[in-house]
Coordinates of C-alpha atoms and ligand atoms in Angstrom, one line a residue:
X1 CA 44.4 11.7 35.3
X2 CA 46.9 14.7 35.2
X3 CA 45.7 17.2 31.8
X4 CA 47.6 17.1 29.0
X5 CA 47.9 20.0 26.9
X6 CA 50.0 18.3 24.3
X7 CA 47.1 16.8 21.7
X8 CA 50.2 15.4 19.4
X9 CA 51.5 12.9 22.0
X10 CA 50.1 9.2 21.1
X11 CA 48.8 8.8 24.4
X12 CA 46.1 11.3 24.2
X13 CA 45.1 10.4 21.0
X14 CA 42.0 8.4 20.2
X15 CA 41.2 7.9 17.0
X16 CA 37.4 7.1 15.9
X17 CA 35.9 5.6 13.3
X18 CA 32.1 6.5 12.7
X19 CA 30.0 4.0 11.2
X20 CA 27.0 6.3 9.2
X21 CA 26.8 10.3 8.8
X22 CA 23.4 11.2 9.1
X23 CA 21.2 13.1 11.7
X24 CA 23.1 11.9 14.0
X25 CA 26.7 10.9 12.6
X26 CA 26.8 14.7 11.3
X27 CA 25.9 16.1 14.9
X28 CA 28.7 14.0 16.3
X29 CA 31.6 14.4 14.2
X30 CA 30.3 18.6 14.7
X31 CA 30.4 18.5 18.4
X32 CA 33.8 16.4 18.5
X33 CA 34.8 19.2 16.4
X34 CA 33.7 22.0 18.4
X35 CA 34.3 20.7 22.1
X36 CA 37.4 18.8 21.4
X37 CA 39.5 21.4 23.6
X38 CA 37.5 20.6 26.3
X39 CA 37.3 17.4 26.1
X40 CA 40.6 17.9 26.3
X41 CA 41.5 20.0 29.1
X42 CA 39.0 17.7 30.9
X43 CA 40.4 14.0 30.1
X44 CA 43.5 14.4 28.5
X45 CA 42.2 13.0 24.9
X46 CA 42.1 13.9 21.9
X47 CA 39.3 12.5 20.3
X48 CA 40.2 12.8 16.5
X49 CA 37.5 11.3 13.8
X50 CA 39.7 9.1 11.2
X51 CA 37.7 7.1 9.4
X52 CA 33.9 8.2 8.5
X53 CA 32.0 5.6 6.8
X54 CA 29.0 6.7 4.5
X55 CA 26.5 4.6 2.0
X56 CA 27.0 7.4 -0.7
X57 CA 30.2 8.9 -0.7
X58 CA 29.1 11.7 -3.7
X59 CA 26.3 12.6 -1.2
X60 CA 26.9 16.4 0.4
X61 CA 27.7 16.6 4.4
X62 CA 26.3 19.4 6.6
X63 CA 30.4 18.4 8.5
X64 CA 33.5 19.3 7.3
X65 CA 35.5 16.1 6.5
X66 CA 39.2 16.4 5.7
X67 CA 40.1 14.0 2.3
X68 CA 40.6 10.8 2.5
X69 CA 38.3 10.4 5.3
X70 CA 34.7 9.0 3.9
X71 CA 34.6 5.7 2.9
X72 CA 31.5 3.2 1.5
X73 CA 33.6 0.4 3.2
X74 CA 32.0 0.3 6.6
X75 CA 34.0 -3.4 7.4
X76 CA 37.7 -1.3 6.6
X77 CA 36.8 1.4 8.8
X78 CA 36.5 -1.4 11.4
X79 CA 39.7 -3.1 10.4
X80 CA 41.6 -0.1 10.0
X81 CA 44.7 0.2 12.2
X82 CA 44.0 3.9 12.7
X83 CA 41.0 3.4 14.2
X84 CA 41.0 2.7 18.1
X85 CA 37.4 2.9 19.0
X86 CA 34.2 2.8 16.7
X87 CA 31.1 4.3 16.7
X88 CA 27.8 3.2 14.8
X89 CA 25.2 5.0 13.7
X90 CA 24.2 3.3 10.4
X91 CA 21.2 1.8 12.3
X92 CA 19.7 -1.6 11.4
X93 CA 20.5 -4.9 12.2
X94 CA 23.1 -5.1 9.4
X95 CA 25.4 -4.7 8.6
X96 CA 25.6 -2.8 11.8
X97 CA 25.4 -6.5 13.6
X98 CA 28.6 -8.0 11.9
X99 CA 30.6 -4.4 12.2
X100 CA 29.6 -4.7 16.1
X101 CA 30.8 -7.9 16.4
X102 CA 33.9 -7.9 14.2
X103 CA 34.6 -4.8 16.1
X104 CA 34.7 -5.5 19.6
X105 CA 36.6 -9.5 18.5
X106 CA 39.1 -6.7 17.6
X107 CA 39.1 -5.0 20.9
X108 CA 37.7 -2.0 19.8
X109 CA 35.2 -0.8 22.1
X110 CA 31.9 0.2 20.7
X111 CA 29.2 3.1 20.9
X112 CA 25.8 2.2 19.2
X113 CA 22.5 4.4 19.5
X114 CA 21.1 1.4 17.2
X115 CA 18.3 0.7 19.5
X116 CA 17.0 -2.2 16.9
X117 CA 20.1 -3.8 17.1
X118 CA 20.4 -3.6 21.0
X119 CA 17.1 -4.9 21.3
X120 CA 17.6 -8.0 19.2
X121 CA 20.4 -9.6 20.2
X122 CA 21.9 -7.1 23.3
X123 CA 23.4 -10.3 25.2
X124 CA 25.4 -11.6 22.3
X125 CA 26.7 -8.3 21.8
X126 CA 27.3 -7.7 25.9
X127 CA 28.6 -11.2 25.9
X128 CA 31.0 -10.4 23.0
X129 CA 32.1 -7.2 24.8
X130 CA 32.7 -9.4 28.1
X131 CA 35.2 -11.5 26.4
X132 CA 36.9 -8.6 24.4
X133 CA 37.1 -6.9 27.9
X134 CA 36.0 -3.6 25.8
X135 CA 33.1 -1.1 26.6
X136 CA 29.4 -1.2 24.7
X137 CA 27.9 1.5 25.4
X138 CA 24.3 2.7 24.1
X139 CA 23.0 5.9 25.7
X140 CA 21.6 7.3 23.0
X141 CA 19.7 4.5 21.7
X142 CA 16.9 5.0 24.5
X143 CA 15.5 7.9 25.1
X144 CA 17.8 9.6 22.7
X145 CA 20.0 12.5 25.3
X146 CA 18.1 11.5 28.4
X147 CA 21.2 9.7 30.7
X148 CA 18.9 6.4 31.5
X149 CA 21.1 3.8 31.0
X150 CA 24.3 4.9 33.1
X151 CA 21.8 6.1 35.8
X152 CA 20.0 2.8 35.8
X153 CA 23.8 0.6 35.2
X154 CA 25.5 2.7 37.5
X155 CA 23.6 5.3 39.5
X156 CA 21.1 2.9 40.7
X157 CA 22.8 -0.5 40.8
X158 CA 22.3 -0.9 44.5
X159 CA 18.3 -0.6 43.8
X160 CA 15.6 -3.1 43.9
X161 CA 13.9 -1.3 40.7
X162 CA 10.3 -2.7 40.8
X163 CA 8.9 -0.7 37.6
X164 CA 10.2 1.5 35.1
X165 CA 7.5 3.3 33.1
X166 CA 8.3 5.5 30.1
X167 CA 7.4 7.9 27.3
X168 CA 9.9 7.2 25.1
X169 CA 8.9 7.6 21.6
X170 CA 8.7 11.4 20.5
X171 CA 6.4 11.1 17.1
X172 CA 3.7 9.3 19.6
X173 CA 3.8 11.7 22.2
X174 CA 3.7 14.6 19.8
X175 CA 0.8 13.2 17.8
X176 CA -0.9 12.4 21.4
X177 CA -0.7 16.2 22.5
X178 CA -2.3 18.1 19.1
X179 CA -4.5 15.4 19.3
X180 CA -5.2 16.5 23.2
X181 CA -4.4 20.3 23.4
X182 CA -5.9 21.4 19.8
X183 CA -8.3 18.8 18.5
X184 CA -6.0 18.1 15.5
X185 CA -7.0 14.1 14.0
X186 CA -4.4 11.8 14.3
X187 CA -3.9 11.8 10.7
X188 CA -3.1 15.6 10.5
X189 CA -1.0 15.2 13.7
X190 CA 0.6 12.4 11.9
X191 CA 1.8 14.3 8.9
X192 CA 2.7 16.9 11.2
X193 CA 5.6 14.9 12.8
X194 CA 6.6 13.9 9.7
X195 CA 7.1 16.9 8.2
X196 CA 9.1 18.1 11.9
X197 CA 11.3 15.0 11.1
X198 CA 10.6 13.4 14.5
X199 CA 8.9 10.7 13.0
X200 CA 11.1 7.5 11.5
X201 CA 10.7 7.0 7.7
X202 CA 8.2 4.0 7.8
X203 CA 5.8 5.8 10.7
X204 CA 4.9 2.4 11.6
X205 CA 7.8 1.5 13.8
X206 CA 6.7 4.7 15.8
X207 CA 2.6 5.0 15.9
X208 CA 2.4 1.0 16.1
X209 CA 5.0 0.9 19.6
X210 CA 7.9 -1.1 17.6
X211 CA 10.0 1.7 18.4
X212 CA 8.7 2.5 22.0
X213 CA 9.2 -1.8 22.0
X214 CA 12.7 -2.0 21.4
X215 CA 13.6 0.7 23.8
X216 CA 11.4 -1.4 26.3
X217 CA 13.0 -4.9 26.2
X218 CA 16.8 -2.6 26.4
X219 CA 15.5 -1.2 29.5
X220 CA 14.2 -4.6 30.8
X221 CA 17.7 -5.3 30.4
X222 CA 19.3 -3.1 31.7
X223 CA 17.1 -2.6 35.1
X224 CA 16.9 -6.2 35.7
X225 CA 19.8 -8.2 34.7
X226 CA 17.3 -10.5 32.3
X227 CA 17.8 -11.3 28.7
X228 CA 14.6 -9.7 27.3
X229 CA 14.2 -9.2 23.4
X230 CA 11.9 -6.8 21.5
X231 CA 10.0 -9.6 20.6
X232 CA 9.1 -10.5 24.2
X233 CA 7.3 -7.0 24.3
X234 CA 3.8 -7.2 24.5
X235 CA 2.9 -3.8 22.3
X236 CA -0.1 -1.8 21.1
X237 CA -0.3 1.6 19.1
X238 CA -1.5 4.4 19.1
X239 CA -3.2 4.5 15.9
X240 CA -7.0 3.5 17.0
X241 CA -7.1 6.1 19.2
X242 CA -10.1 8.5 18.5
X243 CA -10.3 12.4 19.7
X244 CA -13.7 10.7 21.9
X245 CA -11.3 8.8 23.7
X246 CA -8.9 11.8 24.5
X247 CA -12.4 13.9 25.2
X248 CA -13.6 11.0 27.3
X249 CA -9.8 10.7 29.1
X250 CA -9.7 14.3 29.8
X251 CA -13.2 14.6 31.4
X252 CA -12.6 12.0 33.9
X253 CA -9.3 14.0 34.6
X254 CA -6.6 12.0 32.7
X255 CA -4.5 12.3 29.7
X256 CA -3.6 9.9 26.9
X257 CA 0.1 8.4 26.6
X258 CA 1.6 5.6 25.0
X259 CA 3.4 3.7 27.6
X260 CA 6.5 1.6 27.8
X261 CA 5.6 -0.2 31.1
X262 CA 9.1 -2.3 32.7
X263 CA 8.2 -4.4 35.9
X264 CA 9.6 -7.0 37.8
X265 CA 6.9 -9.4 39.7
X266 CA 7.7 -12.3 41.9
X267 CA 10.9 -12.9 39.5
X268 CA 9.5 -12.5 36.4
X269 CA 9.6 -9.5 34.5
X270 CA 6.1 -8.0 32.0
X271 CA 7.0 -5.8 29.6
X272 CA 4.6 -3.7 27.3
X273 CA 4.2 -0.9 25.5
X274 CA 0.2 0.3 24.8
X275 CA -1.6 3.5 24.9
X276 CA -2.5 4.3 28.9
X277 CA -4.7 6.8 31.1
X278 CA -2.5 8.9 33.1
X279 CA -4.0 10.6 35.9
X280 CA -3.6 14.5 34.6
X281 CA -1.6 15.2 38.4
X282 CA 1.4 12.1 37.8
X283 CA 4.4 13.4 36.8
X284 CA 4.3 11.6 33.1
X285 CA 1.1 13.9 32.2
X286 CA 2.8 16.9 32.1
X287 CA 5.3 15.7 29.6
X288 CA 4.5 17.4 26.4
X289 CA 5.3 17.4 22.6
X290 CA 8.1 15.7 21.3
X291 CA 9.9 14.9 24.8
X292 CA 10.3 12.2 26.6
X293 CA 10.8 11.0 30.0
X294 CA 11.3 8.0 31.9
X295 CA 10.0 7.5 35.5
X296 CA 11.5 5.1 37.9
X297 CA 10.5 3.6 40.6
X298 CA 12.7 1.7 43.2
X299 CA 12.4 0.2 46.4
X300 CA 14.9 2.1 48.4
X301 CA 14.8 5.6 46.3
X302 CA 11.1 6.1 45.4
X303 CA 9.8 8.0 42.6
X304 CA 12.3 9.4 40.0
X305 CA 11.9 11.3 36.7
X306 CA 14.1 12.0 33.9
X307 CA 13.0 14.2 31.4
X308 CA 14.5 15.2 28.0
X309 CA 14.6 15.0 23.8
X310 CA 14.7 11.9 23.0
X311 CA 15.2 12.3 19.4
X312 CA 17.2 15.0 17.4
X313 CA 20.3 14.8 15.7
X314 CA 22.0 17.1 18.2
X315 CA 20.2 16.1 21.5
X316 CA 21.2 12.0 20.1
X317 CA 24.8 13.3 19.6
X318 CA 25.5 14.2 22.9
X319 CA 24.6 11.3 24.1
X320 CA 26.8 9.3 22.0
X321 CA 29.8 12.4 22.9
X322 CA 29.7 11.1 26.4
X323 CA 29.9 7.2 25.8
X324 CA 32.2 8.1 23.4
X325 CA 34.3 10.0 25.8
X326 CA 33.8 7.3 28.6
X327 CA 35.3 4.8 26.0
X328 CA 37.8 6.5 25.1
X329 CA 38.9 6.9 28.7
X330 CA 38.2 3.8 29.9
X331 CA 40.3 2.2 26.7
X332 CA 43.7 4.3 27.8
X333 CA 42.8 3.2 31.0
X334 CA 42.8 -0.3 29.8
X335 CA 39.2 -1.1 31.6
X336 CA 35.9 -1.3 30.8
X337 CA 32.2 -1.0 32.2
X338 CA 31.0 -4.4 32.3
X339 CA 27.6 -5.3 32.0
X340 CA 28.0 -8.7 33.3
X341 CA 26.1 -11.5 32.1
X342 CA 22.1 -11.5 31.8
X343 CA 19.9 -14.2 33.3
X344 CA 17.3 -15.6 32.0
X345 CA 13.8 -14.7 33.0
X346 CA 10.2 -16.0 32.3
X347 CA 8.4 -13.4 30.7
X348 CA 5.0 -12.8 31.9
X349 CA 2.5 -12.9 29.2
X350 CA -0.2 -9.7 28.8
X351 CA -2.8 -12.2 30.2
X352 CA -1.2 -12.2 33.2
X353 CA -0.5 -8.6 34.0
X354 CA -2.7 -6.4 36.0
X355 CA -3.8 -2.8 35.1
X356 CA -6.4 -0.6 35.8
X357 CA -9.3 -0.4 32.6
X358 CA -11.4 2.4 30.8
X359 CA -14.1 1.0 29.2
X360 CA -16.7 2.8 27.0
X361 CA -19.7 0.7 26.7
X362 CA -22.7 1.7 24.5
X363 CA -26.5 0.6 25.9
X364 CA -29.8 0.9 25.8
X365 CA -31.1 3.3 28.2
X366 CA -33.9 0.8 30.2
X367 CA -34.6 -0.5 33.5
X368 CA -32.4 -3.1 34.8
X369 CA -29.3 -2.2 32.4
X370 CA -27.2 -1.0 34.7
X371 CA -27.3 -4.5 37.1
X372 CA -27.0 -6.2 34.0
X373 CA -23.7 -5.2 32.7
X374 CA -22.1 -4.7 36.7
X375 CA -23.1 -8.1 36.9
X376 CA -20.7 -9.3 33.9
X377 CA -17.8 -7.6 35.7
X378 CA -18.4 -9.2 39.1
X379 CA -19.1 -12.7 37.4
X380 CA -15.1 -12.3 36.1
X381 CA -14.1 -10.7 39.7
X382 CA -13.4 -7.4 37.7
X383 CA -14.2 -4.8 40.4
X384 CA -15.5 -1.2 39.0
X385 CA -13.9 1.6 40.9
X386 CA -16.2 4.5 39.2
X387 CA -18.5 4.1 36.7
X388 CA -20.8 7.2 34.7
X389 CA -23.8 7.3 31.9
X390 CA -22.9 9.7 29.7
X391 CA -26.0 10.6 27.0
X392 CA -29.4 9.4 27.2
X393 CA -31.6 7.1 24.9
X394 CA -29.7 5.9 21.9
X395 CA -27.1 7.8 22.8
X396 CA -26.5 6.2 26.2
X397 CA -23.1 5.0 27.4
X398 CA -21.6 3.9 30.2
X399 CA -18.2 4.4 31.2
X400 CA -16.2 2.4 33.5
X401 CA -13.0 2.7 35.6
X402 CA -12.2 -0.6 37.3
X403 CA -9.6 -1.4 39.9
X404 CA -6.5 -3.0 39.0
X405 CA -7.7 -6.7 37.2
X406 CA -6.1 -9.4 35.3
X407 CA -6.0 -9.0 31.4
X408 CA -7.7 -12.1 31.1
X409 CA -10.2 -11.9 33.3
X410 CA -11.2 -8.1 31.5
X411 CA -10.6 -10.0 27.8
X412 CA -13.8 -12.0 29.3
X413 CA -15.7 -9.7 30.6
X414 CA -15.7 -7.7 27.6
X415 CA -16.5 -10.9 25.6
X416 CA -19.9 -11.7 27.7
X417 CA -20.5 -7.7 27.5
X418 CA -20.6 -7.8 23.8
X419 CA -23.1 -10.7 24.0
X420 CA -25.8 -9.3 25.9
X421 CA -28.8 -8.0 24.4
X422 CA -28.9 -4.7 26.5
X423 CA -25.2 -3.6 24.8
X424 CA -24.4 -1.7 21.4
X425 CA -21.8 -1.9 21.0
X426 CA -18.1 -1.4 23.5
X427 CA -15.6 1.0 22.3
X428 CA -12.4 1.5 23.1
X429 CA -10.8 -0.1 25.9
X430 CA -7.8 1.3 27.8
X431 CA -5.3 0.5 30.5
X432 CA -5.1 3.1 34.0
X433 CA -1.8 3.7 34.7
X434 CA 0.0 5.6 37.7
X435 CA -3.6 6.0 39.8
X436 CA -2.6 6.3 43.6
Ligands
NDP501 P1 20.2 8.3 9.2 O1 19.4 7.5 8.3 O2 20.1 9.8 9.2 O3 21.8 8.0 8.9 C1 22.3 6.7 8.7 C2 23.7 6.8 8.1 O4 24.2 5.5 7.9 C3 23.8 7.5 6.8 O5 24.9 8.4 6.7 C4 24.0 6.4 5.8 O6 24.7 6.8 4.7 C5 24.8 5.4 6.6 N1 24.7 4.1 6.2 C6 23.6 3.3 6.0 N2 23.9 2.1 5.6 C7 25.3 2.0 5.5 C8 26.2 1.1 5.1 N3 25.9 -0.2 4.7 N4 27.5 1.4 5.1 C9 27.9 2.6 5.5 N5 27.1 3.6 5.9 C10 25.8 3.3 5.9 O7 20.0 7.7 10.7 P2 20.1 8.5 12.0 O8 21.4 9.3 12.1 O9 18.8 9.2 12.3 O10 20.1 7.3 13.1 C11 21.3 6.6 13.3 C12 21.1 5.6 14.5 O11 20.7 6.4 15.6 C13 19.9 4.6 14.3 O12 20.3 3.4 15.0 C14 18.8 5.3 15.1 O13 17.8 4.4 15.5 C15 19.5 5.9 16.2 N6 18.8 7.0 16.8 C16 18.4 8.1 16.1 C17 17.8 9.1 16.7 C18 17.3 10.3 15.8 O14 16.7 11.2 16.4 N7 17.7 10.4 14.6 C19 17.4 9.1 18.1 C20 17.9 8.0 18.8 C21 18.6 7.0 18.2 P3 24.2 7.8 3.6 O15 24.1 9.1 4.3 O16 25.2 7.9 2.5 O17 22.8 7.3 3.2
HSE502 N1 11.3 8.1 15.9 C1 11.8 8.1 17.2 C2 10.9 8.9 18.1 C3 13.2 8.6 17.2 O1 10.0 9.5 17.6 O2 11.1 9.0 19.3 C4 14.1 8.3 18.4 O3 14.2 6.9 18.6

């Protein structure tokens, strides 16, 4: 497209509506302010923010917003003839759902970061997008400004994509490295993100891997063409894990993480999100603090990383600035990135995935233990990789790396374990990940 300097011709105007200005609302209507020459000089457009819709209009904006531009009426920004292209970033599933829809039934392509949303009903909305012919784009809503879903869409679309593994939940990861670097209890570390602002106002989406979930199932999605919903995600948290276990982990040289795990086997695609031992040399152990970063793994291109913020106001922002500018060029264009329809895809349940274990087994420090409990492992076909005592007497414990073994057939192993008369107790339990 030739540049056009002339931002008053009705061409190069596209006029948006935004749907919610808060972190990350304010951030974009700032950087469509300040790189709106260059977008420009680069695409000929004029991206020019109309329509601004708020909950509480009295409340004060860190943005400048010329009058008459706030609204409470989300579902009139939508509707209003001066608006060509909407974004939301309300979050929720609604009203942000019905604006969506109503939205793109009006042909106005859409950029969401709503990663809730996405993950709850993503084919109705791609569907809905299909018929309008319109884009629906969603960068920012995993991984915040990491570019993971036009890499994996677009990049990567001739790639048989086997596994896509992921930490991509900053509160997590940043409560997982005080907890490892400085000794600080989860709970401190907790209130520590909090107060940073990385963590979402009910903690429990984050710590408990709904939020890490949700980003899962889009990514399913996305890598393998399967209609996958946050409810199919198997997930665990992160909140039972003890500053033992990250001792424990770092001693037999590996580091703590919560996971989003994405696979594809035999046609059917597992997806989970739990904690997982990282061997301290893979590339996802060295990702520290409140980043995140997504590794990829692919038949024909190996081993990939991105790495990034994944949360922010400003890091989120761009990412919704280059949907929003892909949109907007794609709409004067009069063409759109289809996502094409997803198929369906069994879901293969946790019992029926296979991982690598840590297991922390408390005994009694006597002849014969030892056979005893490796005999409960090989009566479930659960084969021990390494296995150390750590303590002596009472305080005697055995710890266990297995090879890779079915959920199941671990579930009953540790069942018989607990039974027998040579075991205290078995503490935690937790999935190897990434071990060559
Ligand atoms: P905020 O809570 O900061 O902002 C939400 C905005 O939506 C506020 O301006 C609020 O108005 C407005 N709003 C809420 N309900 C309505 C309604 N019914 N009608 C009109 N406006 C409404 O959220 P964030 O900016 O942090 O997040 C926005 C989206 O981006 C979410 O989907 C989130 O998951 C996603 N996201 C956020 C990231 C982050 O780091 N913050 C990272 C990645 C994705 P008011 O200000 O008046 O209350
Ligand atoms: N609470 C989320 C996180 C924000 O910590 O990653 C981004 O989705």
């Amino acid at each position: 497209m030739a540049p056009v300097t002339d931002a008053g011709t009705i061409e190069s105007r596209v006029r948006i509506g935004v749907l919610g200005c808060g972190n990350v609302g304010a951030a974009l209507i700032q950087l469509i302010a300040d790189r709106g020459d260059d977008i420009l000089a680069r695409t000929g457009l004029r991206l020019e923010v109309t329509r601004v819709a708020v909950r509480n209009t009295a409340k004060a904006r860190p943005v400048e917003l010329a009058e008459g531009v706030v609204t409470h009426d989300a579902g009139g920004v939508v509707d209003d003839p001066d608006v060509d292209l909407v974004v939301e970033v309300i979050g929720g599933i609604e009203p942000a759902r019905t604006l969506t829809l109503d939205a793109l039934k009006a042909g106005k392509p859409v950029v969401s970061a709503n990663k809730e949303l996405l993950a709850s009903m993503g084919a109705e909305i791609f569907d809905a997008a299909d018929a309008a012919g319109v884009d629906v784009l969603f960068e920012a809503a995993v991984a915040g400004a990491i570019p993971l879903i036009r890499p994996l869409r677009e990049s990567l679309a001739g790639e048989r994509i086997t596994r896509v593994m992921g930490i991509v939940n900053g509160t997590t990861n940043f409560i997982l490295t005080r907890m490892t670097e400085d000794g600080t209890s989860y709970q401190e570390a907790l209130a520590e993100a909090q107060s940073l602002g990385y963590a979402e106002r009910d903690p429990t989406a984050d710590v408990e891997g709904f939020d890490a979930g949700a980003k899962a199932a889009i990514i399913a999605m996305i890598a393998f063409g399967a209609r996958v919903v946050a409810g199919d995600v198997y997930h665990e948290g992160i909140s039972g894990i003890t500053p033992a276990d990250i001792a424990f982990a770092r001693h037999l040289g590996y580091v703590v993480k919560l996971l989003a795990v994405v696979e594809e086997l035999d046609g059917e695609i597992a997806v989970r999100v739990h904690p997982a031992m990282v061997p301290s040399d893979h590339p996802l152990a060295s990702v520290r603090e409140s980043f995140n970063a997504v590794f990829i793994e692919g038949d024909a291109v190996g081993d990939l990383m991105l790495y990034g913020r994944g949360a922010g106001g400003f890091p989120t922002a761009s990412a919704v600035l280059g949907d929003l500018i892909d949109a907007a060029v794609n709409l004067r264009k009069g063409s759109s990135a289809h996502i094409g329809r997803l198929g369906a895809a069994r879901i293969r349940p946790i019992d029926e995935v296979r991982s690598g274990y840590y297991l922390n087994v408390e005994v009694f420090d006597r002849p014969g233990v030892l056979a005893a409990v490796a005999s409960v492992f090989g009566e479930h076909g659960v084969s021990i990789r390494s296995m150390e005592q750590e303590g002596l007497g009472d305080e005697a414990r055995l710890i266990f790396i297995t090879h890779e073994a079915y959920e199941r057939d671990v579930a009953a192993t540790l069942h018989d374990l607990k039974n027998l008369d040579v075991v205290g107790t078995v503490g935690s339990v937790l999935r190897v990940v990434g071990d060559h």
